[in-house]
């Protein structure tokens, strides 16, 4: 996928994320909520090292770039820090070092406990600081909080240089407990950071507040509430006290849990993985006027992305169908209606991404509302059809039917640029993305000798998405009574499948080619894109088996997951973004595709690989990607330095993997839940699934693995439903 990764003209990639902006070595902790996210060090501070990315960001802008706590000019000693299990709170425990007076140690180390608790709301950061004296003497000390706000656009933080910036005003005190920092950008929009302190500090000077605290012996305490509010267009977020705001957060979290089915197994490590994934997924969901939409990932992609949102919805459709509904309605509302070259927009096309922030507003980047992806439009149709099968929500499909028809028209009129029956891409403006598939870095599509492919490019997986889109559209048309249209779409799908297998199959490689270049020359490299062909069903059974065998070879499967590019390829680099790294969502899609063709053993090997990888990764949170070095016993996967974490389609991968193993599918119209030759890996002996919803009703299933069988016990089902198990 990647989105235009950031921003300096480097190796011909305008949107490359500079390694100098990496936060991997800083041992940071992240929080996110809606349009707001924070990157903190382990002390709970925000400190800049070179061009580091720590800070609190809101709507694409860093509103706080520095915030540090000291006592008597000493930095406290770190005891521990962690993100709570439900992803809502950063909790930090600190103590004092030896604090000297004129000639003696006045406060011995370990005397004071300093607790810091932080959480975010959309447009606000709340912090509670509590000091506790365990010493036998009373102590007087100064607690200082310094801060700064640089209001840098996230694309600047990622590495893009700007010749000019707006006007930054110095901090000024408004009363005895309130500080304001303002910035007016080149877009003439004022952005403000407002800091509230309760109780009021002893002094406020420039960017520093000072508390003079006296702690009684053996239990003396002192508490400080610090609330940071971020406003755009002079629309301030309303101030709320810490505990009132936290109660609202917790209440909202409890309600959001109902969106996703509960899955419990007899393996605690697997439970930790799936529970963390669920918490991360919920933390990335943003409420829009159209329903829930999963933001792509923190920090670089904390916004709406079309492809990411669609794949996340597909990965979680069986356990959380309302996410798909929110994605469909949002994308339909933002569907392009005009030809706009700078935005790569054409009538019927589904968006690639939406950005806010100064550089989007001024047009320095084209991503305010950008349509430069070749696959989002067919995937929109795929999701609509799958959503209807899962939910039988014909009313929603009828509501967006015109959008679906416009998407199909775009595929035929604009997607197939040269009329050869395949969908290809070429950007319309130099400011846009060069490559517009999910592997969208500048060097991701190449020939076997390493030369980059010429444009326009027809990616193999995109043809699979188009095939699936026609199948799903035929189903929806039939359900809406458009029988002739359904027949025509089915025929078009069959014709595409036949022609695709004639053109894209390479007998010598033993798999499908990556793409056709602008001269219709095949890109004869082995890539993970082929896994998406199995997912879509465009591969023939025999060729699917051969392709899967190659995917599971040592050149592609590194023990953790599938490399994006074979280690035999000319451009292979395990540390690259798309030419040899491992992406969890990519591996999960291939696993599901293999299961679709009945290849359960390799599907479960891929699931095992990602599960094993999660055990080495902090919080068992699968990141956007990791490096593609070969598996080493007892050694963790090698981190990619600027990977997003959490990333929506990565944390959603576990749900698709489990669906692949169980081969579970829904037919909402026929009211039939089917498990086709379900299988559990050896490390799962029992699985319980509850709150698996169909409308206002729910399923509850227990599965127990025996030596030669899988027992399935139905605890609850909606009225009129049939459960079919095919073994």
XYZ file of C-alpha atoms in Angstrom:
727
model
C 0.000 0.000 0.000
C 1.758 2.706 0.641
C 0.553 5.723 0.483
C 2.860 8.325 -0.611
C 5.459 8.070 1.843
C 6.846 11.382 2.495
C 8.534 13.911 1.237
C 11.682 14.867 -0.209
C 12.877 14.278 -3.710
C 14.909 11.186 -2.935
C 15.618 8.407 -5.398
C 12.832 9.891 -7.544
C 10.297 9.207 -4.784
C 8.665 12.488 -3.777
C 6.903 10.941 -0.823
C 9.666 8.939 0.824
C 9.620 8.802 4.637
C 13.075 9.886 5.724
C 14.906 7.453 7.982
C 15.927 10.448 10.094
C 12.286 10.642 11.171
C 12.383 7.098 12.539
C 11.153 6.653 16.061
C 12.005 2.955 16.336
C 15.183 3.521 18.388
C 13.542 5.955 20.799
C 11.442 3.259 22.490
C 8.338 5.352 22.154
C 4.753 4.742 23.210
C 1.785 5.860 21.147
C -1.792 6.830 21.872
C -4.449 7.595 19.293
C -8.042 8.769 19.306
C -9.821 10.017 16.209
C -7.913 12.827 14.503
C -5.488 13.074 17.426
C -2.468 10.913 18.237
C 0.597 11.220 20.424
C 4.116 9.784 20.342
C 5.779 9.887 23.769
C 9.015 8.615 25.215
C 8.973 6.106 28.069
C 8.984 8.881 30.695
C 5.751 10.249 29.226
C 7.698 13.240 27.905
C 7.926 14.608 24.389
C 11.544 15.225 23.403
C 13.111 15.902 20.031
C 16.255 14.133 18.887
C 17.355 15.606 15.559
C 14.274 15.384 13.358
C 12.428 12.980 15.622
C 8.686 12.587 15.333
C 7.608 12.718 18.986
C 4.700 15.020 19.671
C 0.943 15.322 19.863
C -0.718 15.682 16.481
C -4.198 16.774 15.529
C -5.673 16.942 12.024
C -2.308 16.508 10.346
C -0.403 19.065 12.457
C 1.939 18.711 15.451
C 0.349 20.860 18.145
C 2.850 19.977 20.885
C 6.465 19.309 19.934
C 8.057 19.299 23.377
C 6.785 18.669 26.903
C 9.142 17.651 29.700
C 8.751 17.221 33.440
C 11.537 17.885 35.947
C 11.793 18.133 39.716
C 14.368 20.584 41.091
C 15.901 20.648 37.589
C 16.440 16.851 37.610
C 14.777 14.462 35.243
C 12.997 11.742 37.252
C 14.181 8.138 37.091
C 12.046 5.746 35.061
C 10.500 2.796 36.889
C 8.067 1.546 34.234
C 5.697 2.670 31.524
C 3.066 0.953 29.450
C -0.050 1.334 27.380
C -3.065 -0.174 29.095
C -4.637 -3.287 27.588
C -7.506 -1.422 25.969
C -5.155 1.077 24.358
C -6.698 4.116 25.996
C -4.152 5.146 28.618
C -0.407 5.709 28.928
C 0.675 4.934 32.476
C 4.150 5.951 33.714
C 5.815 5.352 37.081
C 8.804 7.524 38.008
C 10.860 8.248 41.099
C 13.378 10.884 42.103
C 17.137 10.580 41.700
C 19.368 11.762 44.526
C 18.488 15.451 44.738
C 21.223 17.599 46.257
C 21.013 20.791 48.231
C 23.884 23.134 48.957
C 26.218 20.361 50.095
C 24.134 17.334 50.986
C 21.624 14.950 49.430
C 18.338 16.572 50.362
C 15.975 13.971 48.892
C 17.453 10.448 48.638
C 16.655 8.540 45.469
C 13.499 6.481 45.573
C 11.788 8.662 48.144
C 9.102 10.088 45.891
C 6.768 8.241 43.572
C 5.618 10.219 40.524
C 2.677 8.803 38.636
C 1.746 10.107 35.186
C -1.453 9.021 33.408
C -2.259 10.314 29.921
C -5.147 9.751 27.542
C -6.412 11.421 24.390
C -9.736 12.650 23.184
C -10.358 13.992 19.701
C -8.629 17.354 19.973
C -7.378 17.023 23.561
C -4.724 15.397 25.729
C -5.434 14.905 29.431
C -2.735 14.179 32.003
C -2.872 13.503 35.736
C 0.402 13.832 37.673
C 0.469 12.573 41.288
C 3.433 12.924 43.641
C 3.605 10.716 46.772
C 6.177 10.994 49.539
C 7.311 7.683 51.082
C 10.027 9.350 53.141
C 9.973 10.027 56.861
C 10.724 13.734 56.297
C 8.681 16.417 54.644
C 10.120 17.710 51.379
C 9.858 20.917 49.450
C 10.549 20.869 45.725
C 9.913 22.609 42.455
C 8.128 20.698 39.706
C 8.632 22.237 36.287
C 6.861 21.501 33.018
C 8.393 22.960 29.864
C 6.623 22.784 26.537
C 6.785 23.910 22.943
C 4.500 23.871 19.921
C 6.026 24.044 16.440
C 2.795 23.421 14.463
C 4.673 21.500 11.796
C 2.645 19.698 9.172
C 3.073 15.925 9.444
C 4.630 15.923 5.971
C 7.325 18.264 7.286
C 7.951 15.913 10.191
C 8.185 13.051 7.718
C 10.958 14.877 5.883
C 9.539 17.308 3.324
C 11.351 20.621 3.171
C 9.428 23.865 2.915
C 10.798 27.181 1.739
C 8.394 29.202 3.822
C 6.205 28.755 6.888
C 3.491 30.773 8.577
C 3.638 33.005 11.671
C 4.287 31.409 15.061
C 3.443 33.503 18.119
C 5.226 33.147 21.424
C 3.309 31.496 24.277
C 1.299 33.897 26.413
C -0.473 33.407 29.718
C -4.214 33.916 29.853
C -4.940 34.106 33.558
C -2.959 32.244 36.197
C -3.527 28.697 34.886
C -3.959 28.941 31.114
C -1.361 29.282 28.329
C -2.022 29.827 24.621
C 0.312 29.198 21.680
C -0.908 30.238 18.208
C 0.213 29.684 14.645
C -1.260 31.184 11.482
C -0.307 29.110 8.467
C 0.184 29.952 4.837
C -3.398 28.761 4.427
C -4.497 31.691 6.648
C -5.895 29.237 9.195
C -5.113 29.844 12.848
C -4.199 26.779 14.900
C -3.967 27.016 18.677
C -2.661 24.933 21.550
C -4.346 25.798 24.843
C -2.875 24.397 28.064
C -4.884 24.361 31.284
C -3.329 23.606 34.694
C -5.236 22.712 37.841
C -4.322 23.843 40.425
C -2.732 26.995 39.123
C 1.082 26.884 39.138
C 3.208 29.210 41.247
C 4.565 30.863 38.112
C 4.225 30.882 34.347
C 7.154 32.222 32.340
C 7.334 31.867 28.580
C 7.141 28.116 27.908
C 7.610 26.932 31.484
C 5.260 26.466 34.432
C 6.577 25.921 37.945
C 4.876 24.387 40.974
C 6.350 24.865 44.452
C 5.261 21.791 46.343
C 5.546 20.764 49.985
C 4.953 17.080 50.678
C 4.182 15.908 54.191
C 6.123 12.845 55.447
C 4.954 9.274 54.884
C 2.022 9.774 52.572
C 2.015 13.428 51.590
C 0.572 13.841 48.079
C 0.112 16.511 45.462
C -1.859 16.215 42.191
C -1.773 18.228 38.973
C -4.214 18.089 36.078
C -2.735 19.254 32.779
C -5.107 19.477 29.804
C -3.962 20.384 26.294
C -6.641 21.476 23.819
C -6.097 21.856 20.077
C -8.195 24.121 17.898
C -8.401 24.774 14.151
C -10.372 27.586 12.506
C -10.737 29.150 15.978
C -13.079 26.307 16.963
C -11.776 25.365 20.415
C -12.376 21.959 21.919
C -14.409 22.345 25.091
C -12.457 21.904 28.307
C -13.483 18.992 30.529
C -11.962 17.909 33.857
C -9.765 14.825 33.738
C -12.090 12.302 35.388
C -15.211 13.445 33.520
C -13.364 13.142 30.213
C -11.982 9.704 31.137
C -15.415 8.415 32.103
C -16.662 9.431 28.644
C -13.756 7.622 27.010
C -14.406 4.426 28.966
C -18.128 4.569 28.264
C -17.496 4.938 24.549
C -15.031 2.070 24.606
C -17.501 -0.279 26.239
C -20.063 0.531 23.584
C -17.588 0.115 20.714
C -16.652 -3.379 21.882
C -20.062 -4.540 20.749
C -19.033 -3.874 17.138
C -16.654 -6.851 17.080
C -17.385 -10.464 17.995
C -15.695 -11.964 21.045
C -13.198 -14.749 20.333
C -11.722 -16.842 23.122
C -9.376 -19.809 22.814
C -7.530 -22.179 25.118
C -4.218 -20.533 24.101
C -3.480 -17.462 26.218
C -0.861 -16.124 23.824
C -3.301 -16.323 20.939
C -5.932 -14.636 23.118
C -3.479 -11.817 23.828
C -2.856 -11.414 20.097
C -6.507 -11.291 19.134
C -7.480 -9.069 22.093
C -4.697 -6.599 21.343
C -5.731 -6.606 17.690
C -9.320 -5.869 18.650
C -8.303 -3.021 20.956
C -6.061 -1.528 18.276
C -8.764 -1.853 15.644
C -11.291 -0.088 17.855
C -8.795 2.666 18.656
C -8.406 3.372 14.927
C -12.151 3.537 14.269
C -13.425 7.075 13.799
C -17.081 8.019 13.851
C -18.114 9.870 10.699
C -21.586 11.042 9.605
C -21.770 7.754 7.675
C -20.679 5.364 10.423
C -17.371 3.922 11.646
C -14.303 4.251 9.427
C -10.897 2.729 10.301
C -8.055 5.209 9.966
C -5.076 3.566 8.275
C -2.370 3.822 10.939
C -0.303 5.806 13.407
C 1.670 7.955 12.901
C 1.957 8.566 9.169
C -1.510 7.545 8.004
C -3.858 8.603 10.768
C -6.598 9.546 8.330
C -9.019 8.073 5.811
C -7.468 5.843 3.170
C -9.692 4.129 0.651
C -7.709 0.954 0.061
C -6.798 0.448 3.722
C -10.318 1.069 4.924
C -11.747 -1.369 2.386
C -9.299 -4.167 3.130
C -9.712 -3.687 6.875
C -13.476 -3.957 6.405
C -13.052 -7.118 4.312
C -10.706 -8.693 6.870
C -13.170 -8.074 9.688
C -16.443 -8.451 7.792
C -17.368 -11.766 9.376
C -16.841 -10.472 12.935
C -17.698 -6.761 12.535
C -20.007 -6.091 9.556
C -20.918 -2.552 10.686
C -17.385 -1.419 9.880
C -17.986 -2.376 6.251
C -21.216 -0.392 6.208
C -19.470 2.735 7.461
C -16.701 2.347 4.884
C -19.134 1.854 2.002
C -21.290 4.840 2.880
C -18.298 7.118 3.422
C -16.627 6.138 0.162
C -19.874 6.485 -1.772
C -20.297 10.025 -0.415
C -16.749 10.940 -1.544
C -16.894 9.271 -4.961
C -15.408 11.436 -7.723
C -17.802 13.109 -10.161
C -15.387 15.103 -12.358
C -12.096 14.770 -14.169
C -9.544 16.571 -11.984
C -5.992 15.720 -13.116
C -4.222 17.169 -10.070
C -6.298 14.889 -7.858
C -6.180 11.911 -10.246
C -9.979 12.058 -10.098
C -12.378 10.673 -12.710
C -16.138 10.128 -12.549
C -16.974 7.038 -10.504
C -13.549 6.660 -8.922
C -13.231 5.921 -5.198
C -10.846 8.005 -3.114
C -7.300 7.065 -2.209
C -6.891 9.346 0.793
C -8.003 12.508 2.526
C -5.607 14.829 4.335
C -5.992 17.879 6.518
C -3.217 20.186 7.621
C -1.567 23.292 6.246
C 0.243 21.667 3.323
C -2.922 19.976 2.097
C -4.824 23.243 2.372
C -2.197 25.194 0.414
C -1.843 22.525 -2.274
C 1.818 21.826 -1.444
C 0.746 18.188 -1.419
C -2.157 16.913 -3.561
C -3.747 14.741 -0.912
C -6.494 16.933 0.529
C -8.883 14.760 -1.479
C -6.896 12.436 -3.704
C -7.964 9.579 -5.959
C -4.635 8.125 -7.113
C -5.190 4.413 -6.542
C -6.090 1.923 -9.236
C -7.630 -0.723 -6.987
C -9.874 1.119 -4.543
C -12.753 1.382 -7.019
C -13.133 -2.347 -7.813
C -12.531 -3.163 -4.145
C -15.432 -0.854 -3.228
C -17.708 -3.035 -5.376
C -16.215 -6.217 -3.899
C -16.889 -4.978 -0.365
C -20.465 -4.006 -1.238
C -21.239 -7.482 -2.560
C -19.585 -9.262 0.334
C -21.387 -6.994 2.786
C -24.733 -7.900 1.252
C -23.960 -11.626 1.485
C -22.921 -11.243 5.111
C -25.819 -9.050 6.302
C -28.649 -9.229 3.757
C -28.813 -5.426 4.180
C -30.392 -4.790 0.799
C -31.515 -1.300 1.838
C -27.909 -0.091 2.131
C -26.971 -1.609 -1.219
C -30.002 -0.016 -2.847
C -28.932 3.300 -1.312
C -25.464 3.130 -2.932
C -26.456 1.239 -6.099
C -25.872 4.268 -8.319
C -22.397 4.594 -6.798
C -21.741 0.941 -7.584
C -22.865 1.435 -11.178
C -20.640 4.504 -11.491
C -17.708 2.479 -10.147
C -18.347 -0.222 -12.751
C -18.498 2.453 -15.453
C -15.183 3.872 -14.258
C -13.592 0.420 -14.552
C -14.751 0.108 -18.157
C -14.305 3.694 -19.359
C -11.355 5.069 -17.390
C -9.707 2.058 -15.752
C -9.098 0.252 -19.045
C -7.070 3.052 -20.587
C -6.226 1.329 -23.891
C -9.216 -0.951 -24.354
C -7.273 -4.213 -24.002
C -9.647 -5.555 -21.352
C -7.260 -4.966 -18.440
C -7.254 -2.098 -15.945
C -4.040 -0.057 -15.796
C -2.810 3.189 -14.253
C -0.720 6.235 -15.069
C -0.765 9.359 -12.952
C -2.247 12.488 -14.468
C 0.057 15.013 -12.772
C 3.696 14.949 -11.653
C 2.639 15.741 -8.082
C 0.663 12.490 -7.844
C 1.759 8.984 -6.964
C 3.696 7.217 -9.701
C 2.676 3.694 -8.691
C -0.955 3.383 -7.695
C -1.409 -0.202 -6.535
C -0.988 -1.231 -2.916
C 2.765 -1.339 -3.508
C 3.017 2.305 -4.364
C 6.645 3.156 -3.726
C 8.424 4.387 -6.844
C 10.516 1.229 -7.411
C 7.970 -1.474 -6.588
C 7.090 -2.614 -10.134
C 10.045 -3.939 -12.093
C 11.206 -6.434 -14.701
C 13.348 -9.502 -14.032
C 16.527 -7.536 -14.846
C 15.584 -4.884 -12.294
C 14.498 -2.210 -14.770
C 11.445 -0.295 -13.642
C 8.257 -0.915 -15.593
C 7.065 1.765 -18.001
C 3.587 3.260 -17.716
C 0.703 2.603 -17.960
C 0.958 -0.514 -15.780
C -1.596 -3.325 -15.467
C -1.041 -5.071 -12.111
C -1.998 -8.716 -11.818
C -3.942 -8.377 -8.566
C -6.010 -5.481 -9.889
C -7.402 -7.746 -12.611
C -8.386 -10.150 -9.831
C -10.175 -7.391 -7.974
C -12.031 -6.410 -11.163
C -13.039 -10.040 -11.724
C -14.341 -10.280 -8.159
C -16.087 -6.910 -8.506
C -18.046 -8.190 -11.506
C -18.999 -11.375 -9.632
C -20.178 -9.367 -6.624
C -21.961 -6.798 -8.784
C -23.788 -9.617 -10.601
C -24.988 -10.946 -7.248
C -26.196 -7.507 -6.153
C -27.888 -6.885 -9.508
C -29.701 -10.202 -9.259
C -30.861 -9.387 -5.715
C -32.187 -6.034 -6.961
C -34.067 -7.663 -9.819
C -31.714 -6.615 -12.641
C -31.370 -10.098 -14.067
C -30.066 -9.174 -17.515
C -27.382 -7.010 -15.957
C -26.442 -9.872 -13.635
C -26.047 -12.236 -16.587
C -23.931 -9.719 -18.492
C -21.653 -9.064 -15.522
C -21.205 -12.796 -14.942
C -20.208 -13.260 -18.582
C -17.778 -10.348 -18.384
C -16.205 -11.910 -15.300
C -15.819 -15.279 -17.024
C -14.307 -13.663 -20.117
C -11.870 -11.670 -17.997
C -10.808 -14.789 -16.091
C -10.118 -16.648 -19.319
C -8.157 -13.817 -20.930
C -6.253 -13.091 -17.728
C -5.097 -16.694 -17.467
C -3.981 -16.585 -21.097
C -1.936 -13.399 -20.712
C -0.701 -13.262 -17.111
C 0.291 -16.887 -16.539
C 3.986 -17.644 -17.061
C 4.665 -21.333 -17.488
C 8.403 -20.957 -17.040
C 8.015 -19.074 -13.766
C 5.286 -21.444 -12.636
C 3.178 -18.547 -11.456
C 1.468 -15.359 -12.580
C 3.550 -12.361 -13.625
C 3.544 -9.220 -11.518
C 2.251 -6.876 -14.220
C 2.200 -5.783 -17.841
C 4.146 -2.602 -18.537
C 3.222 0.190 -20.942
C 4.516 -1.793 -23.917
C 2.567 -4.882 -22.769
C 5.817 -6.571 -21.779
C 5.429 -8.942 -18.822
C 7.116 -8.115 -15.529
C 8.470 -11.620 -14.935
C 9.158 -11.441 -11.225
C 7.783 -13.585 -8.424
C 5.844 -11.455 -5.949
C 3.293 -11.690 -3.157
C 0.731 -9.973 -5.406
C -0.118 -13.471 -6.615
C -1.646 -14.236 -3.210
C -4.298 -11.627 -3.955
C -5.229 -13.555 -7.105
C -6.095 -16.552 -4.960
C -8.099 -14.287 -2.680
C -10.160 -12.972 -5.601
C -10.668 -16.377 -7.232
C -9.406 -15.427 -10.704
C -6.764 -18.176 -10.705
C -7.660 -21.597 -12.076
C -7.440 -24.416 -9.479
C -4.359 -26.030 -11.027
C -2.504 -22.754 -11.370
C -3.553 -21.642 -7.902
C -1.898 -24.765 -6.499
C 1.332 -24.136 -8.418
C 1.365 -20.470 -7.456
C 0.795 -21.330 -3.794
C 3.651 -23.816 -3.872
C 5.966 -21.085 -5.126
C 4.691 -18.636 -2.518
C 5.587 -21.136 0.207
C 9.131 -21.672 -1.106
C 12.082 -20.350 0.897
C 12.469 -17.496 -1.574
C 9.061 -16.087 -0.653
C 8.092 -17.430 2.798
C 10.716 -16.347 5.309
C 9.219 -18.204 8.271
C 7.247 -15.205 9.550
C 5.268 -14.332 6.452
C 5.429 -13.753 2.715
C 8.043 -11.462 1.273
C 6.632 -8.871 -1.077
C 9.265 -9.875 -3.617
C 11.226 -13.098 -4.116
C 14.737 -13.175 -2.695
C 15.856 -14.246 -6.198
C 14.559 -11.025 -7.776
C 16.994 -8.391 -9.031
C 15.507 -5.691 -6.809
C 15.163 -7.837 -3.694
C 16.075 -6.027 -0.502
C 14.674 -7.342 2.784
C 14.882 -3.829 4.265
C 12.923 -2.169 1.464
C 9.346 -0.965 1.725
C 7.886 -3.173 -1.017
C 10.751 -5.210 -2.506
C 11.300 -7.954 0.036
C 9.687 -6.891 3.306
C 6.818 -8.767 4.988
C 3.383 -7.143 5.360
C 0.989 -8.976 7.724
C -2.150 -8.031 5.774
C -0.546 -9.268 2.545
C 0.281 -12.610 4.146
C -3.228 -12.956 5.597
C -4.812 -12.273 2.199
C -2.690 -15.014 0.641
C -3.598 -17.413 3.472
C -7.280 -16.782 2.899
C -6.773 -17.291 -0.819
C -5.064 -20.624 -0.255
C -7.885 -21.754 2.025
C -10.365 -20.706 -0.654
C -8.766 -23.269 -2.967
C -8.714 -25.926 -0.240
C -5.005 -25.594 0.588
C -5.359 -25.555 4.356
C -1.868 -26.713 5.302
C -0.004 -23.725 3.749
C -2.723 -21.364 4.977
C -2.138 -22.519 8.538
C 1.640 -22.269 8.096
C 1.209 -18.610 7.228
C -1.027 -18.124 10.250
C 1.579 -19.854 12.426
C 4.292 -17.570 11.046
C 2.468 -14.358 11.890
C 1.417 -15.717 15.292
C 5.044 -16.584 16.068
C 6.119 -13.132 14.916
C 3.588 -11.483 17.222
C 5.156 -13.202 20.233
C 8.391 -11.289 19.668
C 6.768 -7.905 19.023
C 5.879 -5.461 21.804
C 2.226 -5.741 22.842
C 1.844 -8.552 20.248
C 0.884 -5.753 17.877
C 1.734 -6.628 14.280
C 3.110 -3.470 12.643
C 2.522 -2.212 9.138
C 5.494 -4.281 7.946
C 8.792 -5.752 9.077
C 11.977 -6.694 7.247
C 12.122 -9.834 5.141
C 15.304 -11.403 6.522
C 15.169 -15.201 6.880
C 13.764 -16.736 10.057
C 16.329 -17.193 12.826
C 15.453 -19.463 15.714
C 14.856 -17.495 18.890
C 15.409 -14.117 17.190
C 12.657 -11.572 16.612
C 11.646 -10.361 13.157
C 13.749 -7.373 12.162
C 11.786 -4.140 12.547
C 11.243 -1.708 9.684
C 12.274 1.683 11.132
C 9.330 3.856 10.051
C 6.513 1.291 10.110
C 3.154 2.414 11.438
C 1.973 0.724 14.600
C -0.901 0.254 15.113
C -1.852 -0.181 11.451
C -5.462 -1.083 10.693
C -5.064 -3.780 8.073
C -2.200 -5.362 10.022
C -4.085 -5.665 13.306
C -7.117 -6.930 11.353
C -5.061 -9.737 9.775
C -5.676 -12.172 12.631
C -9.434 -12.117 11.981
C -8.972 -12.992 8.304
C -6.499 -15.739 9.219
C -8.952 -17.313 11.642
C -11.742 -17.066 9.074
C -9.473 -18.842 6.591
C -8.855 -21.727 9.002
C -12.538 -22.117 9.819
C -13.651 -21.474 6.223
C -16.659 -19.733 7.710
C -19.089 -17.880 5.422
C -22.513 -16.285 5.692
C -25.472 -16.214 3.360
C -27.767 -13.641 4.930
C -30.446 -14.109 2.297
C -30.637 -17.896 2.654
C -29.955 -17.573 6.404
C -27.173 -20.093 6.242
C -23.852 -20.097 8.096
C -21.413 -22.553 6.528
C -18.155 -24.002 7.830
C -16.455 -25.782 4.919
C -13.922 -28.350 6.122
C -12.985 -26.188 9.127
C -9.546 -26.752 10.598
C -7.750 -25.532 13.687
C -3.956 -25.402 14.058
C -2.299 -27.601 16.669
C -1.854 -24.711 19.096
C -5.626 -24.109 19.248
C -7.646 -26.925 20.801
C -10.738 -24.914 21.614
C -12.315 -21.744 20.208
C -15.435 -19.965 21.401
C -16.995 -17.240 19.271
C -19.749 -15.091 20.760
C -21.519 -11.860 19.843
C -21.235 -12.872 16.183
C -23.985 -10.609 15.008
C -26.643 -10.712 12.335
C -28.683 -7.560 12.795
C -29.824 -7.436 16.408
C -29.370 -11.173 16.901
C -26.219 -13.182 17.419
C -24.493 -16.527 17.036
C -22.418 -18.299 19.639
C -20.253 -21.263 18.666
C -17.913 -23.606 20.516
C -15.305 -25.570 18.594
C -13.196 -28.357 20.092
C -10.308 -30.016 18.255
C -10.076 -33.774 18.660
C -7.377 -36.078 17.300
C -9.138 -36.711 13.995
C -12.086 -34.345 14.066
C -13.321 -30.872 14.929
C -16.413 -30.799 17.097
C -18.740 -27.815 16.635
C -21.363 -26.998 19.249
C -23.962 -24.366 18.465
C -24.854 -22.465 21.631
C -27.030 -19.773 20.072
C -28.239 -18.726 16.634
C -30.703 -16.208 15.173
C -34.180 -17.486 14.477
C -34.570 -19.245 11.130
C -30.866 -19.744 10.534
C -29.278 -23.029 9.471
C -25.732 -24.011 10.428
C -24.050 -26.218 7.833
C -20.755 -27.985 8.533
C -19.040 -29.749 5.636
C -16.175 -31.980 6.745
